[in-house]
PDB file of C-alpha atoms in Angstrom:
ATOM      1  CA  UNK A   1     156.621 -91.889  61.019  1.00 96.00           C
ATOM      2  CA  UNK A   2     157.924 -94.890  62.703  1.00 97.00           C
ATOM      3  CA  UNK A   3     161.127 -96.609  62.752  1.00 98.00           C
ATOM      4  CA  UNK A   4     161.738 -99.619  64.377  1.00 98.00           C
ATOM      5  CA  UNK A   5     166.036-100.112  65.349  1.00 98.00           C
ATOM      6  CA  UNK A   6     167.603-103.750  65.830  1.00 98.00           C
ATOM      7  CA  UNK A   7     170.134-103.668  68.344  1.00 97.00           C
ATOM      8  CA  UNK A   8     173.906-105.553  67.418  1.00 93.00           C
ATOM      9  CA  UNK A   9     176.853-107.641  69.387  1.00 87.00           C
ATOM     10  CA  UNK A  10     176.922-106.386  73.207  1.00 84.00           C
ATOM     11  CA  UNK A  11     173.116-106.232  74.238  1.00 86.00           C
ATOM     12  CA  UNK A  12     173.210-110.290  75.077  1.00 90.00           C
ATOM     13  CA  UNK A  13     172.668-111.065  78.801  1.00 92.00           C
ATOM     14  CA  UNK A  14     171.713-114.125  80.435  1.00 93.00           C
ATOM     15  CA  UNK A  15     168.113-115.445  80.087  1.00 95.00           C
ATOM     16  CA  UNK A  16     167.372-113.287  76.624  1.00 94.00           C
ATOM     17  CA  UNK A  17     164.537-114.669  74.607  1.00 94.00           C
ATOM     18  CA  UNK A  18     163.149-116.953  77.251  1.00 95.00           C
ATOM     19  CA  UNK A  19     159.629-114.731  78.539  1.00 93.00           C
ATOM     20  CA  UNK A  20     159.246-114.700  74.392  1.00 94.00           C
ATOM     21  CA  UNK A  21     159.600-118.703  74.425  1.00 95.00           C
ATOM     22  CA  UNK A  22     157.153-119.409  77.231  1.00 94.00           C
ATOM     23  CA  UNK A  23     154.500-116.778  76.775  1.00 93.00           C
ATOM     24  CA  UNK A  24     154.567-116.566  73.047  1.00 89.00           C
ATOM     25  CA  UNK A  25     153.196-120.209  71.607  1.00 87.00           C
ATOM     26  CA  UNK A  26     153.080-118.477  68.294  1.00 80.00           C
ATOM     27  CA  UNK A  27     157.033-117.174  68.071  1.00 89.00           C
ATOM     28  CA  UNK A  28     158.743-120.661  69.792  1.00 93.00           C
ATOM     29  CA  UNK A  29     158.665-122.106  66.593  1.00 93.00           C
ATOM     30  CA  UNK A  30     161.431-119.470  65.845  1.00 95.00           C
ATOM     31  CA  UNK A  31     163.321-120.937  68.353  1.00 96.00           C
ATOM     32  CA  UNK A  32     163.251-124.265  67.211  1.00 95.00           C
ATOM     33  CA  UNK A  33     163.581-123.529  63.828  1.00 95.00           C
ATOM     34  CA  UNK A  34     166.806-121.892  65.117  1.00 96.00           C
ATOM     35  CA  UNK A  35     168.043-124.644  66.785  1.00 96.00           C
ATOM     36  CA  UNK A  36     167.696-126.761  63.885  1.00 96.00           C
ATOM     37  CA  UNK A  37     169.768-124.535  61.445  1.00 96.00           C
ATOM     38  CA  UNK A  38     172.506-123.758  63.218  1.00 95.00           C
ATOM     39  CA  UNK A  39     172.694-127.547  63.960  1.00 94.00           C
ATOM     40  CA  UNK A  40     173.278-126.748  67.910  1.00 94.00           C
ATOM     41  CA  UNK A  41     170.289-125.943  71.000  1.00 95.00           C
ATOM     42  CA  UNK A  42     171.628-122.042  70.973  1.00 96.00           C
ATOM     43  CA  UNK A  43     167.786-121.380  73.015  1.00 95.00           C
ATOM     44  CA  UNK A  44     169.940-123.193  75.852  1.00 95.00           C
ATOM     45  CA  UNK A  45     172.369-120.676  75.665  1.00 95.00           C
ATOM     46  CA  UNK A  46     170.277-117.967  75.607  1.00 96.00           C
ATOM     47  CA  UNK A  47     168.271-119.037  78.242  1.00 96.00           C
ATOM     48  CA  UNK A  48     170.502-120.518  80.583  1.00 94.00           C
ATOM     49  CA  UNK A  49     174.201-119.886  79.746  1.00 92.00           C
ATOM     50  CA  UNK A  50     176.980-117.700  81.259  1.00 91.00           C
ATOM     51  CA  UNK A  51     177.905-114.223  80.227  1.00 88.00           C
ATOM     52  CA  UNK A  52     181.171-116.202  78.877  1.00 87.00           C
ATOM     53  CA  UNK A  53     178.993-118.656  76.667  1.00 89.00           C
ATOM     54  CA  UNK A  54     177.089-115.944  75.371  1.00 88.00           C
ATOM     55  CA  UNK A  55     180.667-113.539  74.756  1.00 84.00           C
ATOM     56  CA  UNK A  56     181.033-116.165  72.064  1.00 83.00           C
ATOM     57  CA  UNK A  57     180.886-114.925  68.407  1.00 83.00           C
ATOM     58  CA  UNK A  58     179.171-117.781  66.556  1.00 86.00           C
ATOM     59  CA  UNK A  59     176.463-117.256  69.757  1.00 91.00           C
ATOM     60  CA  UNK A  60     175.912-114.174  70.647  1.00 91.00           C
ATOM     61  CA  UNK A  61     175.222-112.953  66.891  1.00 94.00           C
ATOM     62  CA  UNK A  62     172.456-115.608  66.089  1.00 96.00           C
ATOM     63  CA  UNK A  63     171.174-115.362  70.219  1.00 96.00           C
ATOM     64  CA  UNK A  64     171.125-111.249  69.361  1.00 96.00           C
ATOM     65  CA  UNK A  65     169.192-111.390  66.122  1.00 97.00           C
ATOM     66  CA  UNK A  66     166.921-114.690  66.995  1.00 97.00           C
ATOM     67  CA  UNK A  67     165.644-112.714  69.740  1.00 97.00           C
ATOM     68  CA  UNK A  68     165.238-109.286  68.005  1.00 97.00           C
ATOM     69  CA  UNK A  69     163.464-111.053  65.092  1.00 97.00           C
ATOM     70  CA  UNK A  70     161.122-113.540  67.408  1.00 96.00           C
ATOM     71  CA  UNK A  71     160.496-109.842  69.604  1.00 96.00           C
ATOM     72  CA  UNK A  72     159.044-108.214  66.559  1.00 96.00           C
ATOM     73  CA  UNK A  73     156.798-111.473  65.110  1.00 95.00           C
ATOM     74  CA  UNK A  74     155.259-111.326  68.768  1.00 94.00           C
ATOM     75  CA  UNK A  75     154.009-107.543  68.187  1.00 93.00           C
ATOM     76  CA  UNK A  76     152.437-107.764  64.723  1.00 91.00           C
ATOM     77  CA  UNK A  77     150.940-104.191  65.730  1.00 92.00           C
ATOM     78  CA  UNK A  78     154.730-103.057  64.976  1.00 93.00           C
ATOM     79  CA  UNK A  79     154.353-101.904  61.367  1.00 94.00           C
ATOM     80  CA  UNK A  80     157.536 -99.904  60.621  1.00 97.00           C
ATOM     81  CA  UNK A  81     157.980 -97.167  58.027  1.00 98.00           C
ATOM     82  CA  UNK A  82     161.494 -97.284  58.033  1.00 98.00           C
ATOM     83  CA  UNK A  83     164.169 -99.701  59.686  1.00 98.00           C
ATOM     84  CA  UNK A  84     167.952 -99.827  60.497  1.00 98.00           C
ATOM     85  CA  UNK A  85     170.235-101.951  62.309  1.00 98.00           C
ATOM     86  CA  UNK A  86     173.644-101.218  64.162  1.00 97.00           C
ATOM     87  CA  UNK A  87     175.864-103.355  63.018  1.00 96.00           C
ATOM     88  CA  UNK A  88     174.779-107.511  63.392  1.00 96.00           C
ATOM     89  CA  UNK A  89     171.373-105.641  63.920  1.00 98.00           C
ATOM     90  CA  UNK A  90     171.080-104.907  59.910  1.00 98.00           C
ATOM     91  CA  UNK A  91     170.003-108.523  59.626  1.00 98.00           C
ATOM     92  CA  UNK A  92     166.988-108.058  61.999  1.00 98.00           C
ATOM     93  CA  UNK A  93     166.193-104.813  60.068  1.00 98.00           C
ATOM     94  CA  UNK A  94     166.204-106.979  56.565  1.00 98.00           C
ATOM     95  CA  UNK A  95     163.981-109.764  57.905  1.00 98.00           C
ATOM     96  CA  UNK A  96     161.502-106.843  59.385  1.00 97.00           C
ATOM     97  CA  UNK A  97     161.472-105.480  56.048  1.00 98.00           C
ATOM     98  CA  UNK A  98     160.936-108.650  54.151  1.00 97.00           C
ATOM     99  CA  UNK A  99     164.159-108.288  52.342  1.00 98.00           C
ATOM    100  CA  UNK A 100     165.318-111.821  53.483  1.00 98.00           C
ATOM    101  CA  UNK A 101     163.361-114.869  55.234  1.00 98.00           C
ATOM    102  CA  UNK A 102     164.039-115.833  58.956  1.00 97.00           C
ATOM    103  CA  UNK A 103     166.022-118.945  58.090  1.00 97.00           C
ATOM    104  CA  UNK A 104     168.018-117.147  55.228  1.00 98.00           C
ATOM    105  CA  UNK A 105     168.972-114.578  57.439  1.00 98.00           C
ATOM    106  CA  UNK A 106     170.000-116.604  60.124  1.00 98.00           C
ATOM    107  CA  UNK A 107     172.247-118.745  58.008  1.00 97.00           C
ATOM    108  CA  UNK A 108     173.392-115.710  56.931  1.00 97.00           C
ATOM    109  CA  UNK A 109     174.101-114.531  60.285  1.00 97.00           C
ATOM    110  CA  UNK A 110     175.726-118.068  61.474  1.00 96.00           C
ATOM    111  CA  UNK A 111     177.893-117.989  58.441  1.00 96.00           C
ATOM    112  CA  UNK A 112     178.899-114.232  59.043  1.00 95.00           C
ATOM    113  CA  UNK A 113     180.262-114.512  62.762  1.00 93.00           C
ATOM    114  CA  UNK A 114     182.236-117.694  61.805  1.00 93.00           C
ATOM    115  CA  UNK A 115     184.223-115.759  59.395  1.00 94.00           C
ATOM    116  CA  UNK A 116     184.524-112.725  61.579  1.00 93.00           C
ATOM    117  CA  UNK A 117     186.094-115.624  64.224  1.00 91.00           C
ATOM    118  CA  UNK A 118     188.075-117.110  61.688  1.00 92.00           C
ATOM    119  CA  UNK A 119     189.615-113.358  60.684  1.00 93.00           C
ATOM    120  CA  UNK A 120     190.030-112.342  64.202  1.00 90.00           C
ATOM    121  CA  UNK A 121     192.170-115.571  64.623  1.00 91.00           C
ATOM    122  CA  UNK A 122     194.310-114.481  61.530  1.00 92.00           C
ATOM    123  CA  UNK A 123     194.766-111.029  62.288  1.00 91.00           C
ATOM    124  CA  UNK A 124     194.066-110.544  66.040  1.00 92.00           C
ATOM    125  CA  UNK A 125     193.070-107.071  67.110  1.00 94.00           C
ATOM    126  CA  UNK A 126     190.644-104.977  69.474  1.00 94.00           C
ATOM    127  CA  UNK A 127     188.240-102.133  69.846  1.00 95.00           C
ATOM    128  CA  UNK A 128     188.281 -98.836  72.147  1.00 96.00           C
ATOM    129  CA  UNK A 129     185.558 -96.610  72.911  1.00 97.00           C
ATOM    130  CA  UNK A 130     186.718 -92.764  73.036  1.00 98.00           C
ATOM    131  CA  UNK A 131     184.384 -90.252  75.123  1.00 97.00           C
ATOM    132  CA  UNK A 132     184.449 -86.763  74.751  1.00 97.00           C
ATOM    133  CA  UNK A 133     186.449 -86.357  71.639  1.00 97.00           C
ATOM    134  CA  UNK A 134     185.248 -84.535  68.442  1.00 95.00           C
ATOM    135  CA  UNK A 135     184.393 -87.104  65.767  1.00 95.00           C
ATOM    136  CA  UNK A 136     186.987 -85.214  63.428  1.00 95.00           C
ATOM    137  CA  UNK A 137     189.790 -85.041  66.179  1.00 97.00           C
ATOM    138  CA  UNK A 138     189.149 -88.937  66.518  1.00 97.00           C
ATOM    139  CA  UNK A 139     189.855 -89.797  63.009  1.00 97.00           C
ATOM    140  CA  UNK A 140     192.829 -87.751  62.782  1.00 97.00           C
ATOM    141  CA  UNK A 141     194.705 -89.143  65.199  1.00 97.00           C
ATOM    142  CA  UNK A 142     193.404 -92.731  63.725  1.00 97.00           C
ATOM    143  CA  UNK A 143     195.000 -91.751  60.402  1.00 97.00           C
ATOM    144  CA  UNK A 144     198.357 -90.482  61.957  1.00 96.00           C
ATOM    145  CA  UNK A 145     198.830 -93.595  63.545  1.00 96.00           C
ATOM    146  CA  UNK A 146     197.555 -95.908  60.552  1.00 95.00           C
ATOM    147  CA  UNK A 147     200.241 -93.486  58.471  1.00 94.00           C
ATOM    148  CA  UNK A 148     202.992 -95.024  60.654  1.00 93.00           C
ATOM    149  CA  UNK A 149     202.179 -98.866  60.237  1.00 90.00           C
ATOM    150  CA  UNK A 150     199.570 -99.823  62.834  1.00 93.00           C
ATOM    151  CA  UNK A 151     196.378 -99.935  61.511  1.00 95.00           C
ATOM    152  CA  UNK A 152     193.559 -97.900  63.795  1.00 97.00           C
ATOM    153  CA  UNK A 153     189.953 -96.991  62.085  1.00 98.00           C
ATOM    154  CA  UNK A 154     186.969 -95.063  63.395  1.00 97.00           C
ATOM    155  CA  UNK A 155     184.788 -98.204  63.824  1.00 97.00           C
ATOM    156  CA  UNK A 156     181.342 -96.845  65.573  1.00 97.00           C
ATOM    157  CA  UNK A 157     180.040 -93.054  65.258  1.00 98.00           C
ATOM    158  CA  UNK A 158     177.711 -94.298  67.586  1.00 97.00           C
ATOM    159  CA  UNK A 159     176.579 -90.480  68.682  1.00 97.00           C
ATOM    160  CA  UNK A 160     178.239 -87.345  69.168  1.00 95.00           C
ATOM    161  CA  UNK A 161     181.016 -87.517  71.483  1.00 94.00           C
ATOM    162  CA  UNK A 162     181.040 -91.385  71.349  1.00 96.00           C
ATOM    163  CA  UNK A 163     182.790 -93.181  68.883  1.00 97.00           C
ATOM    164  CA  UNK A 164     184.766 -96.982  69.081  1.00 97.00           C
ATOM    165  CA  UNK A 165     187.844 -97.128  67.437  1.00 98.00           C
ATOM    166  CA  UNK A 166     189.229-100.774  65.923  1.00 97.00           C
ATOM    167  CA  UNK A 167     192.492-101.950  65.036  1.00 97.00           C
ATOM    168  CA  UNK A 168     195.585-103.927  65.599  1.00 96.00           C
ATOM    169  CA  UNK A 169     196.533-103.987  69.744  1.00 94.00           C
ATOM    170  CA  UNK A 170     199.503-101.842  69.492  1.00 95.00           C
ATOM    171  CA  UNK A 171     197.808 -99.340  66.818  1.00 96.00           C
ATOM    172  CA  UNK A 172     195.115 -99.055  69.782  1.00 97.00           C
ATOM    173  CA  UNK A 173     197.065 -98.801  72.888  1.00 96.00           C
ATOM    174  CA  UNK A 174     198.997 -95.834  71.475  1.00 96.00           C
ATOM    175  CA  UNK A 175     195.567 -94.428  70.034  1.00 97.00           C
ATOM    176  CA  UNK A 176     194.292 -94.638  73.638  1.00 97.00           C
ATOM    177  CA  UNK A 177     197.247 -92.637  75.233  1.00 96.00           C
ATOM    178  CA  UNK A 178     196.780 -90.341  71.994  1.00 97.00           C
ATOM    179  CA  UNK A 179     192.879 -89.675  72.346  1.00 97.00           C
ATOM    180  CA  UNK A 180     192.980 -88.876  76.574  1.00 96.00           C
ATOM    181  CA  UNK A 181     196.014 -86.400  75.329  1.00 97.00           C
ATOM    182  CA  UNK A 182     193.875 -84.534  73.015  1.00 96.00           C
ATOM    183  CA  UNK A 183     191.086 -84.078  75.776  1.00 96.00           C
ATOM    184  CA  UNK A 184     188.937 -87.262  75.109  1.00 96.00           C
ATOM    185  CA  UNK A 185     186.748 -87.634  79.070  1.00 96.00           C
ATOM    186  CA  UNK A 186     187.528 -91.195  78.385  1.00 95.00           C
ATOM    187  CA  UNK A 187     189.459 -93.528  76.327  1.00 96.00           C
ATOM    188  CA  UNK A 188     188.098 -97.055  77.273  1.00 93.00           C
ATOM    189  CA  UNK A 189     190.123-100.640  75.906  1.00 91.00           C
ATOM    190  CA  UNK A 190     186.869-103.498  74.994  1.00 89.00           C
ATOM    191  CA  UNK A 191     186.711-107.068  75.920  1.00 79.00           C
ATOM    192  CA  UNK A 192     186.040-107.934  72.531  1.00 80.00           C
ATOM    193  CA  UNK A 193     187.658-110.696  70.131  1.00 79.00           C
ATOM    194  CA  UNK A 194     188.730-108.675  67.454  1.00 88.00           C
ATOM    195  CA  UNK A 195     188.999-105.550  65.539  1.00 93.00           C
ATOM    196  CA  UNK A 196     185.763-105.377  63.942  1.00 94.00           C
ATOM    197  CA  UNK A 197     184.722-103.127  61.303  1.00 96.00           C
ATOM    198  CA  UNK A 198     188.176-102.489  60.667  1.00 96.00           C
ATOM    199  CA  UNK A 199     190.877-103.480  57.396  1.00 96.00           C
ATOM    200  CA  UNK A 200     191.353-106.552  59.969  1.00 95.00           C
ATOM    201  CA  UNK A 201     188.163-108.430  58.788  1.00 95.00           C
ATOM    202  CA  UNK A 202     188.802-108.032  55.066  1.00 93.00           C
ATOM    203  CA  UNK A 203     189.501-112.077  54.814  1.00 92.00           C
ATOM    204  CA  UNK A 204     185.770-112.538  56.203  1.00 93.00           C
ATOM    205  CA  UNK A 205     184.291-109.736  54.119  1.00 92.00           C
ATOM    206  CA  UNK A 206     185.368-112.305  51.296  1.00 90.00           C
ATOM    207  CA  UNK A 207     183.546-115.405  53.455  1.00 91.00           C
ATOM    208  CA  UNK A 208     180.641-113.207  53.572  1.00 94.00           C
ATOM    209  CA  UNK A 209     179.964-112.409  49.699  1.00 95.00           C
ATOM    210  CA  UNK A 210     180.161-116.041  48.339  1.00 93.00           C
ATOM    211  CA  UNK A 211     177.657-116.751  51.023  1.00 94.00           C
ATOM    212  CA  UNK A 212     175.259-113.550  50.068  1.00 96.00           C
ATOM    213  CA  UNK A 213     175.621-114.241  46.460  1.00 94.00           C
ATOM    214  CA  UNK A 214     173.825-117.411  46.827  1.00 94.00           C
ATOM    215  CA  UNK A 215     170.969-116.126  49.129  1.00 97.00           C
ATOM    216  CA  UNK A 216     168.174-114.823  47.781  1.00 97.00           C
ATOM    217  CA  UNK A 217     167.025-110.916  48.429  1.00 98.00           C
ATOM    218  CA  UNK A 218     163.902-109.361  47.687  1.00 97.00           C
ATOM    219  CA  UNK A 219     162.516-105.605  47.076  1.00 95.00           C
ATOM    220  CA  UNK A 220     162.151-103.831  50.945  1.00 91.00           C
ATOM    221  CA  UNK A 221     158.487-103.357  51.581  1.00 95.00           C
ATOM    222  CA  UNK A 222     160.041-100.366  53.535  1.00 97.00           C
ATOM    223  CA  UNK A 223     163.519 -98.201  53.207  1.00 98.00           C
ATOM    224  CA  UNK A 224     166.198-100.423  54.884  1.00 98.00           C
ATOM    225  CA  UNK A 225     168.595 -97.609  56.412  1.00 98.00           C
ATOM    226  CA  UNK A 226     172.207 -99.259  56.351  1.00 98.00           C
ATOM    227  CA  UNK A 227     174.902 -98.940  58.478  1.00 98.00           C
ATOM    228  CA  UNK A 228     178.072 -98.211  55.619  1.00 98.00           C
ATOM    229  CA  UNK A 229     176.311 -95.146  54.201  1.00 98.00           C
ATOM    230  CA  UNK A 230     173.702 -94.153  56.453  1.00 98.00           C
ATOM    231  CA  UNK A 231     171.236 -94.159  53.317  1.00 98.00           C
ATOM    232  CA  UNK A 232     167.484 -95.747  52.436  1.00 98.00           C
ATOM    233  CA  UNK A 233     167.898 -98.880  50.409  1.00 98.00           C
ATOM    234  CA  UNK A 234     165.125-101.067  49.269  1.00 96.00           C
ATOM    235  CA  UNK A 235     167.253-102.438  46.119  1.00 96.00           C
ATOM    236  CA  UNK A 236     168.240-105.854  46.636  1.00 97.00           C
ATOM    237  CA  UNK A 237     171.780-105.405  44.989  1.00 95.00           C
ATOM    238  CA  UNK A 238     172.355-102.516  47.056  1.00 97.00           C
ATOM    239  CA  UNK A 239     171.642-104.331  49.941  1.00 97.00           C
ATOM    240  CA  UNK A 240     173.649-107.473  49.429  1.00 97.00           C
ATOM    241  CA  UNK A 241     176.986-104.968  48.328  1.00 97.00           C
ATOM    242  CA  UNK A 242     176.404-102.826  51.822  1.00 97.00           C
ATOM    243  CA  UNK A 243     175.720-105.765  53.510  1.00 97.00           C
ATOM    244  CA  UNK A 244     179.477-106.915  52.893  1.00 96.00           C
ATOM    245  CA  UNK A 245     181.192-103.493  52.774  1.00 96.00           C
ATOM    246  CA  UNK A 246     179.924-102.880  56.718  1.00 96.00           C
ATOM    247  CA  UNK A 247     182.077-105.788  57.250  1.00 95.00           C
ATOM    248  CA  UNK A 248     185.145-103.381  56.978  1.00 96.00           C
ATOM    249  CA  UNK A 249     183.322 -99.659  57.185  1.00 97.00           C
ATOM    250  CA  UNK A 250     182.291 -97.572  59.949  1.00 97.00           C
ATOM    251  CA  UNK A 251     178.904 -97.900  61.309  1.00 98.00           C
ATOM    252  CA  UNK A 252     177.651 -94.333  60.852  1.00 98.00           C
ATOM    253  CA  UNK A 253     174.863 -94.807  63.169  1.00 98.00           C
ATOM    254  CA  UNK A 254     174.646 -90.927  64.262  1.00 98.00           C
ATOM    255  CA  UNK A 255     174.546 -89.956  60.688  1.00 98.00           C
ATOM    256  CA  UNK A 256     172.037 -92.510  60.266  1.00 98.00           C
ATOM    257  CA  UNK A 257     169.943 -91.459  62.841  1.00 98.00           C
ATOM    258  CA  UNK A 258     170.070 -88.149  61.874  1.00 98.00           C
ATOM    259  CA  UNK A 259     168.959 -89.253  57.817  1.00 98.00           C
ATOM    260  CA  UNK A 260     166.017 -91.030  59.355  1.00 98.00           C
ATOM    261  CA  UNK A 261     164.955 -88.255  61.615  1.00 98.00           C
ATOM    262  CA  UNK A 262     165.177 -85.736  58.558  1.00 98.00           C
ATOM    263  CA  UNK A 263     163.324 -88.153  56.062  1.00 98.00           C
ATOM    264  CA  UNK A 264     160.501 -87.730  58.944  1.00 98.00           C
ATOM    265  CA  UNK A 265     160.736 -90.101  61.621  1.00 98.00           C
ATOM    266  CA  UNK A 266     159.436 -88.846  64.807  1.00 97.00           C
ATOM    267  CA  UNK A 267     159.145 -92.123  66.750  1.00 97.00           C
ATOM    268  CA  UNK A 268     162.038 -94.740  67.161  1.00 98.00           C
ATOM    269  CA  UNK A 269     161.537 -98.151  68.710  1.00 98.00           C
ATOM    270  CA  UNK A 270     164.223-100.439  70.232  1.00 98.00           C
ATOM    271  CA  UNK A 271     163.470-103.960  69.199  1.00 97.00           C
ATOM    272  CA  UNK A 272     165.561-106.265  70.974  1.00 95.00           C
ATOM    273  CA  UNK A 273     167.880-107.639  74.125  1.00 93.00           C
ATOM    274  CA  UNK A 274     169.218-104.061  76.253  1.00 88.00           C
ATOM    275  CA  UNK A 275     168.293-100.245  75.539  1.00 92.00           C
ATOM    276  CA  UNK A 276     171.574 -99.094  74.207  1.00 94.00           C
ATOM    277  CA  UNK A 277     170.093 -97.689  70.888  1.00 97.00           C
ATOM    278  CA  UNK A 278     166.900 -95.581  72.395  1.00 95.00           C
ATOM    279  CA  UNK A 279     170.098 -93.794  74.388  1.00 95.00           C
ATOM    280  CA  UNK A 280     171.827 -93.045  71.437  1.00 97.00           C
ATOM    281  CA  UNK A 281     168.631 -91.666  69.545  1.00 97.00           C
ATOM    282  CA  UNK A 282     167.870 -88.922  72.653  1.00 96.00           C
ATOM    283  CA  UNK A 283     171.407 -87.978  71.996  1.00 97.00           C
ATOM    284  CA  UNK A 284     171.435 -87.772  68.360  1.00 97.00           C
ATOM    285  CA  UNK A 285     167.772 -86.692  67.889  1.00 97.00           C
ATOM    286  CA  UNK A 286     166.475 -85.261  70.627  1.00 97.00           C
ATOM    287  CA  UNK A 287     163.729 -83.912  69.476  1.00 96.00           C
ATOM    288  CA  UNK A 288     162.329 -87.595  68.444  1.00 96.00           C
ATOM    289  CA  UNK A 289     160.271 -89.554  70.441  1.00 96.00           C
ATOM    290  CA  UNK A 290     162.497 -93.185  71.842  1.00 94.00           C
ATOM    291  CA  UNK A 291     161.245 -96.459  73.597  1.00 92.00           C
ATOM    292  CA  UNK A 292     161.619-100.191  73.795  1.00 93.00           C
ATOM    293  CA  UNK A 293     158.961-102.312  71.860  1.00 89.00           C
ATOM    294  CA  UNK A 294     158.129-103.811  75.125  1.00 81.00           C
TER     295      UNK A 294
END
């Protein structure tokens, strides 16, 4: 069985999308439709802007899944039996699914990194990636030092030994020192603009609902794997209510991984900018087979 994986926030680079735009006549009007929502040429930035235009939240979310999406209309041969999404990447996964249209979905998007800005304002924070650490040992210490008044979360199970922690910048400089004394090979600060997937974005979790509610879902014509339980979902409900939740919960992508893998997926394809995720599948299931879709 196949499933096809959308990758999130941190695969952007410089020039993304544009070999899609030029050799693709039947996927540009993608792009242009995109432009036209958001109300702003983001194909510019994609195609031509710095790594500092593209660090922006409000473009590299809609520049991530606007390429991801346009990547997968270009290979209609890519018939998935499953999908999931890490992180920002669940909204790819939900348009290849057919649980929400391109330009729903992309408002969607839009309208989720502007309140993930607009929380990160109000309650600043950051993000850490631990190496090396047991996945238990990692949210220990998190909860010793959430116990005492900073607030520090598991953020990404991204595989075994790999995790991201996220919380306020004191909670995760003495996390840091805390993690390399309990063994972790590596306990790494992020240049990122908040503390995402943390308590911290509860104000934009909020944001995000009112603007689900009003969007309309539709049955999965495959399972939907989601990030905040690392379950199949094809129920449109279930969907919109995970949707929000992962706003504030862990992405459980090992456990994820490892659902999809037991529920018979031999074959995972990386649709999208970078080749973070087809790493993170050799490490988590081995035994499955991982490429790019190009």
């Amino acid at each position: 069985m196949k499933a096809v994986i959308f990758p999130g926030q941190g695969s952007q680079f410089s020039g993304m999308g544009r070999d899609l735009y030029e050799q693709q006549p039947a996927v540009r009007q993608l792009f242009d439709q995109a432009n036209d929502i958001l109300g702003f040429r983001l194909t510019d930035i994609m195609f031509t802007g710095s790594d500092e235009d593209l660090r922006q939240t409000n473009v590299t979310q809609p520049a991530i899944f606007l390429h991801s999406v346009a990547l997968a209309a270009s290979l209609p041969e890519l018939v998935p039996d499953m999908v999931a999404g890490h992180s920002l990447g669940e909204f790819s996964a939900l348009v290849a699914a057919k649980v929400l249209k391109f330009e729903d979905a992309l408002q969607l998007v839009a309208q989720r990194a502007q309140a993930m800005q607009a929380a990160c304002e109000e309650q600043p924070g950051t993000m850490a990636a631990i190496l090396g650490l047991d996945d238990d040992v990692v949210v220990r210490i998190c909860q010793e030092i959430s116990q005492k008044g900073d607030i520090v979360v598991a953020a990404n199970f991204n595989c075994p030994g790999q995790l991201v922690i996220s919380g306020t910048q004191q909670g995760i400089t003495i996390a840091c020192e805390q993690m390399k004394a309990a063994g972790a090979k590596r306990a790494l600060p992020l240049s990122v603009g908040g503390a995402f997937h943390s308590p911290l974005m509860q104000s934009a979790e909020a944001a995000l609902a009112r603007a689900i509610e009003t969007t309309p879902f539709a049955a999965g014509i495959c399972p939907v794997y989601q990030n905040v339980d690392a379950a199949p979902h094809r129920d449109p409900n279930e969907i919109r209510e995970n949707l929000v939740r992962q706003l504030t919960a862990p992405v459980r992508w090992t456990q994820l991984i490892q659902q999809m893998a037991q529920d018979g997926a031999t074959e995972f394809v990386e649709c999208g900018p970078g080749k973070v995720l087809q790493g993170l599948v050799k490490k988590i299931a081995p035994q499955a087979a991982a490429s790019s879709a190009v």
